[in-house]
Coordinates of C-alpha atoms in Angstrom, one line a residue:
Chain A
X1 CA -12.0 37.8 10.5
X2 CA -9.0 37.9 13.0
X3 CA -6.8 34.9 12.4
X4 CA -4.6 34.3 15.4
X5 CA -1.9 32.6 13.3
X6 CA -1.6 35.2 11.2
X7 CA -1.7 38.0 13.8
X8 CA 1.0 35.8 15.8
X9 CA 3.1 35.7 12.8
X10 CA 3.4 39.6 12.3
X11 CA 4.0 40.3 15.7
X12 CA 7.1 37.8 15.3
X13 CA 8.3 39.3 12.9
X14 CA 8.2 42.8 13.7
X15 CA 9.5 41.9 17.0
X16 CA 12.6 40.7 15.4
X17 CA 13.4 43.7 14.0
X18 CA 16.1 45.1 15.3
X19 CA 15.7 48.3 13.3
X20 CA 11.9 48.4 14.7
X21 CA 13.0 47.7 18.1
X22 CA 15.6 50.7 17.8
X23 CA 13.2 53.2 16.7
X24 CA 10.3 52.1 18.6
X25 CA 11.9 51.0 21.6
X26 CA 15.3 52.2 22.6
X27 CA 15.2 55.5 21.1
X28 CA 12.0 56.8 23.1
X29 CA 13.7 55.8 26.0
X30 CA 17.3 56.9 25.3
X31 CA 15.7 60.2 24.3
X32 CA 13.3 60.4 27.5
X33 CA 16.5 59.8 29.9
X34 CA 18.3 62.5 28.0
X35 CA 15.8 65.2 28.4
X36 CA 14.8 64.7 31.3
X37 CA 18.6 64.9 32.6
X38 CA 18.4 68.5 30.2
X39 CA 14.8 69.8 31.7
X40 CA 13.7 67.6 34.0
X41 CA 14.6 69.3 37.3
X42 CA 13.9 72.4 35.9
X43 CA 11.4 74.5 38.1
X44 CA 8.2 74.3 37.1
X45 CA 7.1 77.5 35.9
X46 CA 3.4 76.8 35.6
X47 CA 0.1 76.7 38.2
X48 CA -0.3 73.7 38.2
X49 CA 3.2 72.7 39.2
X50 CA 3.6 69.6 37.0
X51 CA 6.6 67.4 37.0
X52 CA 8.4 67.6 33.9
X53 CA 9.7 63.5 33.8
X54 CA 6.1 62.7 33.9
X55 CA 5.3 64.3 30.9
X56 CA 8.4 64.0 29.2
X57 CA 8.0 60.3 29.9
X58 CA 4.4 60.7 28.2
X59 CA 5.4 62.5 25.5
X60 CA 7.9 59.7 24.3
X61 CA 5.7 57.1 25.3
X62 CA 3.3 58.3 22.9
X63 CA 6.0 58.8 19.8
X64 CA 7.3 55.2 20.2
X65 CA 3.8 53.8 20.4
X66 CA 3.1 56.3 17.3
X67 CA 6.3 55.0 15.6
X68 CA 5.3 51.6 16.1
X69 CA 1.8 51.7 15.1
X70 CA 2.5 53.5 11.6
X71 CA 5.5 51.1 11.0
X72 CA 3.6 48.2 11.0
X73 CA 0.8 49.4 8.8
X74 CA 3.5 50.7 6.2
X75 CA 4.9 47.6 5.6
X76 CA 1.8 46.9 3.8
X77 CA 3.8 48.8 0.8
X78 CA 6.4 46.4 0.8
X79 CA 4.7 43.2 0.8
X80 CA 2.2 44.3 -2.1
X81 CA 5.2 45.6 -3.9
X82 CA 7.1 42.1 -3.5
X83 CA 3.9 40.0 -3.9
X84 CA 3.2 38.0 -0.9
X85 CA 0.1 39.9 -0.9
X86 CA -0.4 38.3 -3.8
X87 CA 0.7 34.9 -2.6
X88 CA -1.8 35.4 0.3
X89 CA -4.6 36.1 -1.6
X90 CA -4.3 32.3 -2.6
X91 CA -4.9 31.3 0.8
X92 CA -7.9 31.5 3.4
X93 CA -7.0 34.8 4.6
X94 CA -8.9 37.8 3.4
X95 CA -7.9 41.0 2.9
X96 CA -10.2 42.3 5.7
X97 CA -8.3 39.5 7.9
X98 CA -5.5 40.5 6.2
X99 CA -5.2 44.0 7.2
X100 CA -7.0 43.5 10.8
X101 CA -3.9 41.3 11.5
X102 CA -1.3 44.1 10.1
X103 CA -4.0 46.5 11.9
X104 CA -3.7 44.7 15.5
X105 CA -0.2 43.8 15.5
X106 CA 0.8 47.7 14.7
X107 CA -0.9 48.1 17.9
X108 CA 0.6 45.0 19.6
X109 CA 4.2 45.9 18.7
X110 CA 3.6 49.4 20.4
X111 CA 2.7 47.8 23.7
X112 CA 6.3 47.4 24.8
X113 CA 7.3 51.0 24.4
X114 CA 3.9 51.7 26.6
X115 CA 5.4 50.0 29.2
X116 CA 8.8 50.3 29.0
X117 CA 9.1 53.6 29.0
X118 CA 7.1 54.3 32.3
X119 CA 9.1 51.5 33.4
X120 CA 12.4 53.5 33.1
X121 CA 10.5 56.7 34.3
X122 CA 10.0 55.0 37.8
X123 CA 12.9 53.4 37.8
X124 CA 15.4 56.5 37.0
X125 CA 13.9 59.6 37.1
X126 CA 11.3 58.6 40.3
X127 CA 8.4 59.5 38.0
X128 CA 5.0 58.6 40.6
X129 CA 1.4 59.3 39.5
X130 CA -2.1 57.8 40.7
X131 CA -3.2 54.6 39.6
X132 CA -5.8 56.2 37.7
X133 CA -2.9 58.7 36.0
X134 CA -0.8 55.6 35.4
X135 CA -4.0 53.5 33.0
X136 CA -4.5 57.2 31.4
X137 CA -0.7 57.3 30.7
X138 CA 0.0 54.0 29.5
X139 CA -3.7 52.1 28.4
X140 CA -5.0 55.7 27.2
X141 CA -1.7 56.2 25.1
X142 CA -1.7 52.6 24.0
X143 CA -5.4 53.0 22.8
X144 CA -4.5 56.1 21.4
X145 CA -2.3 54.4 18.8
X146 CA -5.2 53.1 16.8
X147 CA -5.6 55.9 14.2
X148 CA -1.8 55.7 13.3
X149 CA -2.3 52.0 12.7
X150 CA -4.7 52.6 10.7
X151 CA -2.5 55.8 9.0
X152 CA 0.2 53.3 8.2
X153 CA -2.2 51.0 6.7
X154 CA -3.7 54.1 4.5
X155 CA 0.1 54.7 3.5
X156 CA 0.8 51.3 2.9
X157 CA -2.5 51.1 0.7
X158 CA -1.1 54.1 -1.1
X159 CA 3.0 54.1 -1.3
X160 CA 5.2 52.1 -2.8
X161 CA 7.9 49.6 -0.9
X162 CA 10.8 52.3 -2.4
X163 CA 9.1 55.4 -1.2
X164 CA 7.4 54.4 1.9
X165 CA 10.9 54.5 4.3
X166 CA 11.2 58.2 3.5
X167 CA 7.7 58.9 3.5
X168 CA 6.6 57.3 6.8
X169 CA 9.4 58.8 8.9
X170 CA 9.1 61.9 7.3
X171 CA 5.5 61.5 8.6
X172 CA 6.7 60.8 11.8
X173 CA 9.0 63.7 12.5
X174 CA 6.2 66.2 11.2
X175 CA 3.8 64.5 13.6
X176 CA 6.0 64.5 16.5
X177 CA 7.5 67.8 16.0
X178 CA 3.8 69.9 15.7
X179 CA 2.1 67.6 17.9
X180 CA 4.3 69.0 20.8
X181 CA 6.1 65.3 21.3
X182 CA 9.3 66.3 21.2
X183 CA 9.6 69.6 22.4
X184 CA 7.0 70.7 24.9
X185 CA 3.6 72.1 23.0
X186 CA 4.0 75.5 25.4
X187 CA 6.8 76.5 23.3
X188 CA 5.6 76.8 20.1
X189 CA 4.9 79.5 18.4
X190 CA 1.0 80.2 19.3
X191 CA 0.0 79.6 15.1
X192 CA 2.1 76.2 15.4
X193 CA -0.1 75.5 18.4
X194 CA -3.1 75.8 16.8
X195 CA -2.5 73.7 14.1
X196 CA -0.9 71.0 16.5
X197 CA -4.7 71.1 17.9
X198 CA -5.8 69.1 14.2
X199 CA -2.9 66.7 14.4
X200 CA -4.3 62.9 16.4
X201 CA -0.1 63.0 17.5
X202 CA -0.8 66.4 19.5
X203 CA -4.5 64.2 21.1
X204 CA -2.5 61.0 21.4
X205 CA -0.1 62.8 24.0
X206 CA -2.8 64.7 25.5
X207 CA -4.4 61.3 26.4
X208 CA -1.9 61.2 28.9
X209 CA -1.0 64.4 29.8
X210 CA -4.4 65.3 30.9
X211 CA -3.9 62.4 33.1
X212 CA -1.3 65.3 34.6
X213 CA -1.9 68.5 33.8
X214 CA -5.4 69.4 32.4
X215 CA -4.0 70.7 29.6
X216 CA -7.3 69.4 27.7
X217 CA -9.9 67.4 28.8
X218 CA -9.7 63.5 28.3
X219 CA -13.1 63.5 26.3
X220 CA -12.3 66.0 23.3
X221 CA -8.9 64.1 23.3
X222 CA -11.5 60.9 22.9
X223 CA -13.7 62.6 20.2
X224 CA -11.2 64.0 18.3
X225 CA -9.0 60.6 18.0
X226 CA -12.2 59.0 17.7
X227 CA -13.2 61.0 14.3
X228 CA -9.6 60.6 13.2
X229 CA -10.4 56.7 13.8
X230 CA -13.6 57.1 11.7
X231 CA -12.2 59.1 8.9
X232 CA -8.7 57.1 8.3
X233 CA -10.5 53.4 9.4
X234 CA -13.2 54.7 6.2
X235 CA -9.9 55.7 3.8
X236 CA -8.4 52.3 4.1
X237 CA -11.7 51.0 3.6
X238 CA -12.3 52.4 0.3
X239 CA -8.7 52.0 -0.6
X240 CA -9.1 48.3 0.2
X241 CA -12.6 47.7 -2.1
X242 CA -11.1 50.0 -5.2
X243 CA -7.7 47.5 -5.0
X244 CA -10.0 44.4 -4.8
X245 CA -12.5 45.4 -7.4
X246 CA -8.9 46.2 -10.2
X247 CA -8.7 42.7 -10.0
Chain B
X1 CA -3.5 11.1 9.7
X2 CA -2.6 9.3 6.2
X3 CA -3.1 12.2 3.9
X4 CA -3.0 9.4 1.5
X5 CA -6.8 8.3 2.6
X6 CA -8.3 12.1 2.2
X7 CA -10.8 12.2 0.2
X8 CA -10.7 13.7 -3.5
X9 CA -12.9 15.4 -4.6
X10 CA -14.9 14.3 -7.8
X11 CA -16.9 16.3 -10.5
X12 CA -14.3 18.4 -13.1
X13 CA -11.5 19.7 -11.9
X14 CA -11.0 22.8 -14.2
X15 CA -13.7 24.2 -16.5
X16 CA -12.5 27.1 -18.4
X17 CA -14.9 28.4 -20.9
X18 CA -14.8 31.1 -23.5
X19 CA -11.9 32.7 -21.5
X20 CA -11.3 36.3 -23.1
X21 CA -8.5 38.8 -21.2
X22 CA -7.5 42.2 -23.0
X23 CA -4.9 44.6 -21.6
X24 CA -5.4 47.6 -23.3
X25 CA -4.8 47.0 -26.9
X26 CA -3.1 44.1 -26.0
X27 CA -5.4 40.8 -26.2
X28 CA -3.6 38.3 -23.6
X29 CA -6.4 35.4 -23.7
X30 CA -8.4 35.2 -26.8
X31 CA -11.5 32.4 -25.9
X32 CA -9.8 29.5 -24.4
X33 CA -11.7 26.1 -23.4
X34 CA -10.1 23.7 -20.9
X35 CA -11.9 21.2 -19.0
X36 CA -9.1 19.0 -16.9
X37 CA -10.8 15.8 -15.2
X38 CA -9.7 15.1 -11.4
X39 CA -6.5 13.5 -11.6
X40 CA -5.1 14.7 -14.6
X41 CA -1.5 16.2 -14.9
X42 CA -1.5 19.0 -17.3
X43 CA 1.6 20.8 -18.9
X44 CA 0.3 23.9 -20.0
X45 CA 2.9 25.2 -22.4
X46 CA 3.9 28.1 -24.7
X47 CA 6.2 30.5 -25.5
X48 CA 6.9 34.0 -23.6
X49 CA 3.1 36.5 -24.1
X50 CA 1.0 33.3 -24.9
X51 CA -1.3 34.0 -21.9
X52 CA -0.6 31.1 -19.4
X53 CA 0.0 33.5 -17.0
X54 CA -3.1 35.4 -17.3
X55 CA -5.1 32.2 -18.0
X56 CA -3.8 31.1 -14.8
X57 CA -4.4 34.0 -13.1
X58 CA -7.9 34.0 -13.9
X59 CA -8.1 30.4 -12.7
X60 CA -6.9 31.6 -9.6
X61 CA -9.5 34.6 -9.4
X62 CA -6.5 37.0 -9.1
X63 CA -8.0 38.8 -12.4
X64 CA -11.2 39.0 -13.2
X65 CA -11.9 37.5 -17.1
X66 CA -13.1 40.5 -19.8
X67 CA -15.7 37.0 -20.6
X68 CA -16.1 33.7 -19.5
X69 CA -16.6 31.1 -17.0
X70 CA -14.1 29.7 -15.0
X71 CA -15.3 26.7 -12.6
X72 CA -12.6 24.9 -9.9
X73 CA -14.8 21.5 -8.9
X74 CA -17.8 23.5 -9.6
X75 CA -16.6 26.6 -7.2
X76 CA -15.8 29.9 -8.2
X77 CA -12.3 30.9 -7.9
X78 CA -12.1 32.7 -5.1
X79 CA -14.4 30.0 -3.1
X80 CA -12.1 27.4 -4.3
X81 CA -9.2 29.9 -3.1
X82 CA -10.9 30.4 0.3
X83 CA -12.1 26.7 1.2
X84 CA -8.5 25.4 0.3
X85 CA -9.6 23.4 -2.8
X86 CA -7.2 24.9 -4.9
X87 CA -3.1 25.7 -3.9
X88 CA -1.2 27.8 -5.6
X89 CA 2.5 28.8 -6.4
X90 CA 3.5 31.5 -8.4
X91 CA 5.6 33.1 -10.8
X92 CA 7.0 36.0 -8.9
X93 CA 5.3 35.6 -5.7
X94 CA 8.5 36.4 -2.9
X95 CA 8.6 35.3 0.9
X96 CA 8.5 37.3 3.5
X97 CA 12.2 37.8 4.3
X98 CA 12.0 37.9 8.4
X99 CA 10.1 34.9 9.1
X100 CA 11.8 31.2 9.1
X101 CA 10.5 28.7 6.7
X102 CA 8.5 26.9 9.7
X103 CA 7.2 29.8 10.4
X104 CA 5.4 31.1 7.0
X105 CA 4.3 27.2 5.9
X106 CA 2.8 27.2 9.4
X107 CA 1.2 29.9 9.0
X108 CA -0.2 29.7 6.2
X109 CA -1.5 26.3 7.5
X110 CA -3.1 27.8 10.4
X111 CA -5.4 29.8 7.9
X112 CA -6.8 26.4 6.8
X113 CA -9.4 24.8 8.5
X114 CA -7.8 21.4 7.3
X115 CA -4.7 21.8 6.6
X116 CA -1.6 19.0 6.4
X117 CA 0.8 19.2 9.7
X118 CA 3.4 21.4 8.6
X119 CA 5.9 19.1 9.9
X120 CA 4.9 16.6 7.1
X121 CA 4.8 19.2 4.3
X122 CA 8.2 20.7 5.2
X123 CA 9.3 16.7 4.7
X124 CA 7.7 16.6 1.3
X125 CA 9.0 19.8 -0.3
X126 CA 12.7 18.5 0.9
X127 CA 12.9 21.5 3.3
X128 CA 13.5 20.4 6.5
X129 CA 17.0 21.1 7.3
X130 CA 16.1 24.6 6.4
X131 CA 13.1 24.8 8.3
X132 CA 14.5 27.1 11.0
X133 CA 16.2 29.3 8.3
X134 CA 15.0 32.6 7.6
X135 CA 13.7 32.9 4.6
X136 CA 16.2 35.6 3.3
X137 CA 18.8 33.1 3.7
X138 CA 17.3 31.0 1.0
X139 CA 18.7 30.0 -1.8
X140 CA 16.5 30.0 -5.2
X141 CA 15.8 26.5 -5.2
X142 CA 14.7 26.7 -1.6
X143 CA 13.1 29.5 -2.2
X144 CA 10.7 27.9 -4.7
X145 CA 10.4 24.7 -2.8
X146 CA 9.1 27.0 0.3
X147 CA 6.6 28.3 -2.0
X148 CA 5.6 24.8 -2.9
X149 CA 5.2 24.0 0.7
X150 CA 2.8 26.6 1.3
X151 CA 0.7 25.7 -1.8
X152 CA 0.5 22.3 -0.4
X153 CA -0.2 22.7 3.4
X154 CA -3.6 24.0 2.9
X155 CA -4.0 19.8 1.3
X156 CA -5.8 21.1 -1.4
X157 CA -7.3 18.9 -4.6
X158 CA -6.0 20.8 -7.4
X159 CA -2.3 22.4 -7.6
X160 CA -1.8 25.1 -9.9
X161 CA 2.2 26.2 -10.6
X162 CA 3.3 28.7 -12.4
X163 CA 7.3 27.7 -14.2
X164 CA 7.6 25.6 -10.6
X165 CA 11.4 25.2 -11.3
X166 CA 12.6 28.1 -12.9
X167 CA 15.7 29.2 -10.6
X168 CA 15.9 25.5 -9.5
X169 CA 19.1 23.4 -10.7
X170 CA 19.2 20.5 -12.3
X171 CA 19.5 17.9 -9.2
X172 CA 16.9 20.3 -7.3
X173 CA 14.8 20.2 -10.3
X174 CA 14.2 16.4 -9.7
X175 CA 13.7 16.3 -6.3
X176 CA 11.1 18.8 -6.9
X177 CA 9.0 16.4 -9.3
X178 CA 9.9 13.9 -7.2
X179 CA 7.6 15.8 -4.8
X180 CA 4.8 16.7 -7.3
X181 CA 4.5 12.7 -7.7
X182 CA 3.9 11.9 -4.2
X183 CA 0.8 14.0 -4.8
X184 CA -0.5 13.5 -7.7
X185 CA 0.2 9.7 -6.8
X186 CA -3.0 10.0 -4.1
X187 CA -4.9 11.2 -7.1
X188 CA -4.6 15.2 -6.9
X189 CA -5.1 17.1 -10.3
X190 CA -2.2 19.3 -11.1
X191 CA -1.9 22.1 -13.5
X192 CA 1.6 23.7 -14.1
X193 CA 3.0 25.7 -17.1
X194 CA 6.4 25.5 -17.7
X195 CA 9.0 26.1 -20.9
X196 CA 10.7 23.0 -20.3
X197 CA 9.5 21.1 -23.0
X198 CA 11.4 17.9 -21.0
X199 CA 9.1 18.8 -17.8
X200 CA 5.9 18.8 -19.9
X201 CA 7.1 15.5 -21.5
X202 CA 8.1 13.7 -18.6
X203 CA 5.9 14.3 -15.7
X204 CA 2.1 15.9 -17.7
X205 CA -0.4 13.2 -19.0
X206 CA -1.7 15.9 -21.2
X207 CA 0.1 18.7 -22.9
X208 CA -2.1 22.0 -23.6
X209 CA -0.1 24.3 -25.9
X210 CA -1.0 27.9 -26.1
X211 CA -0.1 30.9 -28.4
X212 CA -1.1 34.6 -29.1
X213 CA -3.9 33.4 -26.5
X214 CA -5.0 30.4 -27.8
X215 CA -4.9 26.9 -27.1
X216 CA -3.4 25.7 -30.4
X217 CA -2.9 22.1 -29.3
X218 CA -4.1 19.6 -26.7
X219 CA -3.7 16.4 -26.3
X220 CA -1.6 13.5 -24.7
X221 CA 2.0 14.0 -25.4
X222 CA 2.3 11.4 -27.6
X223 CA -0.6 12.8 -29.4
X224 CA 0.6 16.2 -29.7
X225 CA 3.7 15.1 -31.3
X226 CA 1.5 13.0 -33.5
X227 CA -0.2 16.6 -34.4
X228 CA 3.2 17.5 -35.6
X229 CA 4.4 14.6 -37.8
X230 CA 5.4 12.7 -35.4
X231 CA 8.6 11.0 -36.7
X232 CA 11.9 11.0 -38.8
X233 CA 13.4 8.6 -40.7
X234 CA 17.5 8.7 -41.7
X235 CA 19.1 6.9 -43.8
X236 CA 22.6 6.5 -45.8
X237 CA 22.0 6.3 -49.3
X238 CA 24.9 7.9 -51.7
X239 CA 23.4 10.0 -54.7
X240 CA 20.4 10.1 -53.6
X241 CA 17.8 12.7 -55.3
X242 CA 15.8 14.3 -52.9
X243 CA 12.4 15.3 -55.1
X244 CA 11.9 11.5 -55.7
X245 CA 12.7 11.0 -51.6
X246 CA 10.1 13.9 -51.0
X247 CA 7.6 12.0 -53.1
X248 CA 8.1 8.7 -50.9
X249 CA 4.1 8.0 -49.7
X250 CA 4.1 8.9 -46.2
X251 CA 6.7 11.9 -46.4
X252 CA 6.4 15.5 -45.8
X253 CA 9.4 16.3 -46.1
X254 CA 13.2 15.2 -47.3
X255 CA 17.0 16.7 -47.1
X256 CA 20.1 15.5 -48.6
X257 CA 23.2 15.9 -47.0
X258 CA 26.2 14.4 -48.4
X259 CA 25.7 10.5 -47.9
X260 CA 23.0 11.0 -45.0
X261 CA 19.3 11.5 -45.8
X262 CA 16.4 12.5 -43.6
X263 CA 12.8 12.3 -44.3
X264 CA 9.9 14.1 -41.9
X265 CA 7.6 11.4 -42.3
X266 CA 3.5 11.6 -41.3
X267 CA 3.8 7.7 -41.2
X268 CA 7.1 6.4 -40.8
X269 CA 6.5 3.2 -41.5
X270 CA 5.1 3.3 -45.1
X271 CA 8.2 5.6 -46.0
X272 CA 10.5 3.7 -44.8
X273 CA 9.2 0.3 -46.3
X274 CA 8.8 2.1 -49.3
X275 CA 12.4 3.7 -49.1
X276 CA 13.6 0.1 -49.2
X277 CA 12.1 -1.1 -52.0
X278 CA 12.6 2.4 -54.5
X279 CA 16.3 2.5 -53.4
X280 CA 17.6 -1.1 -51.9
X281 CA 21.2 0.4 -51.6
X282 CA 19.5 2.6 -48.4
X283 CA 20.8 1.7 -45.1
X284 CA 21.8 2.4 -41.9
X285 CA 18.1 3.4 -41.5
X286 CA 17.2 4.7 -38.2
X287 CA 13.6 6.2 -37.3
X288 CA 13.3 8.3 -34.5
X289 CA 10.1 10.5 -33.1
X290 CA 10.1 14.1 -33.2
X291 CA 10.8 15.6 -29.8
X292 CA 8.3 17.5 -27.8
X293 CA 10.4 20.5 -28.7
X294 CA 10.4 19.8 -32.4
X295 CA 6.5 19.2 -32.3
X296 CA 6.0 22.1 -30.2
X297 CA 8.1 24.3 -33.0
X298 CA 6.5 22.7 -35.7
X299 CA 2.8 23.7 -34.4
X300 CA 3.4 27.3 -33.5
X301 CA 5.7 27.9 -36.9
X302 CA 2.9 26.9 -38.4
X303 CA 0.2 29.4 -36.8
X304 CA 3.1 32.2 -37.2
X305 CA 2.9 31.6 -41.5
X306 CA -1.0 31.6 -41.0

């Protein structure tokens, strides 16, 4: 089912975007050195006493990888839209192997934001955690991309190459900005919070900020990106059968 | 390895049977039969709606026939699809623009579990200066001869082309069936539809004409213009009265213009021997065949006043 010519191929060419690497990539990290010069040294105001780089620095760690993930998947639109879909439907490929590869490479091109990011944390802003902290804030994060690969694969399914630009970073700010990935989740109004608490973006950043602060516990961040796995891994499923059975 | 030496695959190549396709209120394939033997070169021919598309689509598994059997060497479509018996190039089908040339035919290779090196396909589709071009750089002709490489790296036993050259120039036009003959020269069976009546004539052993859905003709190319009267005869013959030319055994029809006649003739040679003897002052006589273009005309006029 997993073809590792294909999947090579898509990570190629992803990779070679430069549009993709500036989203993914260079804006997480411009944005994390910029807020953490803004808030970073502020004092922190809580208990716990958290260092605000660390989860700045996990906060855009998880956008980028979010990004990343769902841009892959979306691209789906396009290349059904231009038909080399089609054209690969005359070849060996399936479509499960076809979408595992778009699947697995939308979680392969978000592995250099994963480390990158932290990477520039340490480097710049000192950022230092446990080991343990560091696999819940990088692994966790990167593992925690897996529903939006599959949510760009549902939109890819489902939108057309001319809509899918506006939709999917539409998508993206609405995720970023109610899952608390942009500006810290204590802020927000207390209704906006409790609706952040249904979004996987708000879980995805919890992965790792659990790693520092508690805010929730690791496991419901597990089970609730798990049934958001289930539910939007089922969606492109049945997406996939009703396109196939058209025919 | 000499892709020469791979075996072929024996058995039929094609078997279409009863092949029915609506759209709607709109009947695209209307109970075609087709059986292609291994090795064959088929034009499959006919104007703009006359369901080569859709026939080929459902030879392709790519949509499913309303009725009928299709058969590629005895495998279903998609089996024939997914064990690389059968390659495949499009009508419309683009390229993905980010990837180089190398990279999609080797790709596409690597889904094979027998495929040609892609450095020898890239050879044979003439694309190897561009092989480290992306594929947005292309220009059409490229374009389609990329296509053609990855429709040929999987080394399959049957190609199927939908209009191959359309978007192709003349010169890159030739070099493309120059191409096509290196395969079918090891004994591959190739299908391709096409409205360039001079592609079907020169490079198909067999021409399979289709209309409103139909196959209305099929048959060697010699024969299919056979189907249509085959051949003309003119001659110069001042005065001459055309109802006693039209009544010449052996001709369909005749015109007068000015000096020059020209009879249609179902068998040239009896009208023109017999021109010869009713009027001796005939000359200049010069008997040509109908072209595949005329034939083809001729045979779908004729279904149109049906």
């Amino acid at each position: 089912m997993i073809h590792t010519g294909y999947l090579v191929f898509e990570l190629r060419r992803t990779m070679r975007s430069t549009r993709f690497l500036v989203f993914t990539v260079a804006f997480p990290i411009v944005l994390f050195v910029f807020f953490s010069q803004l808030f970073g040294n502020d004092t922190p105001d809580n208990a716990a006493g958290i260092d605000y780089h660390s989860v700045i620095m996990i906060n855009m760690t998880a956008w980028g990888a979010m990004s990343a993930a769902l841009y892959s998947g979306a691209r789906v639109a396009v290349e059904r839209g231009s038909g080399w879909q089609r054209q690969l439907r005359l070849t060996p490929l399936s479509g499960v192997g076809y979408l595992t590869g778009k699947g697995l490479s939308g979680l392969g091109v978000a592995l250099p934001v994963v480390i990158l990011v932290p990477l520039v944390a340490i480097t710049t802003q000192g950022v230092r955690l446990s080991g343990a902290q560091w696999v819940q804030a990088t692994v966790g994060i990167w593992l925690a991309a897996i529903p939006f690969a599959l949510l760009g694969l549902l939109l890819g399914q489902l939108g057309t190459s001319d809509s899918m630009q506006s939709i999917t970073s539409m998508l993206m700010m609405v995720l970023a900005i109610l899952g608390g990935l942009w500006v810290p989740i204590e802020v927000l109004p207390d209704w906006m919070h409790q609706l952040a608490r249904v979004l996987p973006s708000y879980w995805m950043s919890q992965v790792g900020r659990s790693a520092v602060d508690h805010h929730e516990a690791l496991s419901s961040c597990a089970l609730v990106l798990a049934v958001w796995t289930v539910v939007l891994g089922g969606l492109v499923a049945l997406r996939y059968r009703r396109d196939s059975a058209r025919g | 390895m000499d892709v020469g030496m791979t075996p072929v695959r024996v058995g039929t190549a094609i078997t279409l049977r009863g092949l029915r396709k609506r759209y709607g209120d709109v009947v695209a394939v209307d109970g075609v039969d087709l059986v292609v033997a291994p090795g064959e070169v088929v034009a499959l021919l006919g104007p703009n709606g006359a369901g080569k598309s859709t026939t080929i689509d459902m030879l392709l598994g790519l949509t499913a026939p309303d009725d009928g059997d299709v058969s590629v060497f005895g495998l279903a479509p998609h089996e024939a699809v997914t064990r690389g018996v059968v390659g495949a190039m499009l009508q419309e089908a683009a390229l993905p623009e980010d990837a180089t040339v190398a990279e999609v035919v080797g790709m596409v290779g690597s889904l094979h579990d027998d495929p040609l090196p892609t450095a020898e396909v890239l050879r044979r589709s003439g694309i190897v200066d561009v092989a480290n071009r992306r594929c947005a750089k292309l220009s059409g002709g490229q374009r389609q001869r990329t296509r053609f490489a990855i429709a040929l790296v999987g080394n399959p036993d049957l190609l199927v082309l939908d209009e191959p050259t359309t978007a192709m120039d003349v010169s890159a036009r030739k070099e493309f069936w120059t191409s096509m003959r290196e395969f079918t020269d090891q004994g591959r069976t190739v299908l391709f539809a096409t409205h360039y009546l001079e592609e079907a004539e020169e490079f198909a052993d067999r021409v399979v004409l289709m209309r409103g859905g139909k196959i209305v003709a099929d048959g060697t190319v010699a024969a299919v213009r056979e189907a249509a009267s085959g051949r003309t005869v003119r001659a110069t013959l001042p005065g001459a009265d055309r109802e006693r030319l039209a009544a010449l055994p052996g001709v369909t029809a005749a015109s007068v213009r000015g000096d020059r006649i020209e009879l249609v003739c179902t068998d040239a040679d009896a009208a023109a021997r017999a021109l010869l003897i009713e009027f001796p002052r005939a000359k200049d006589l010069e008997v040509s065949s109908v072209g595949l273009e005329a034939a083809f005309l001729a045979l779908t006029s004729e279904q149109e006043q049906r």
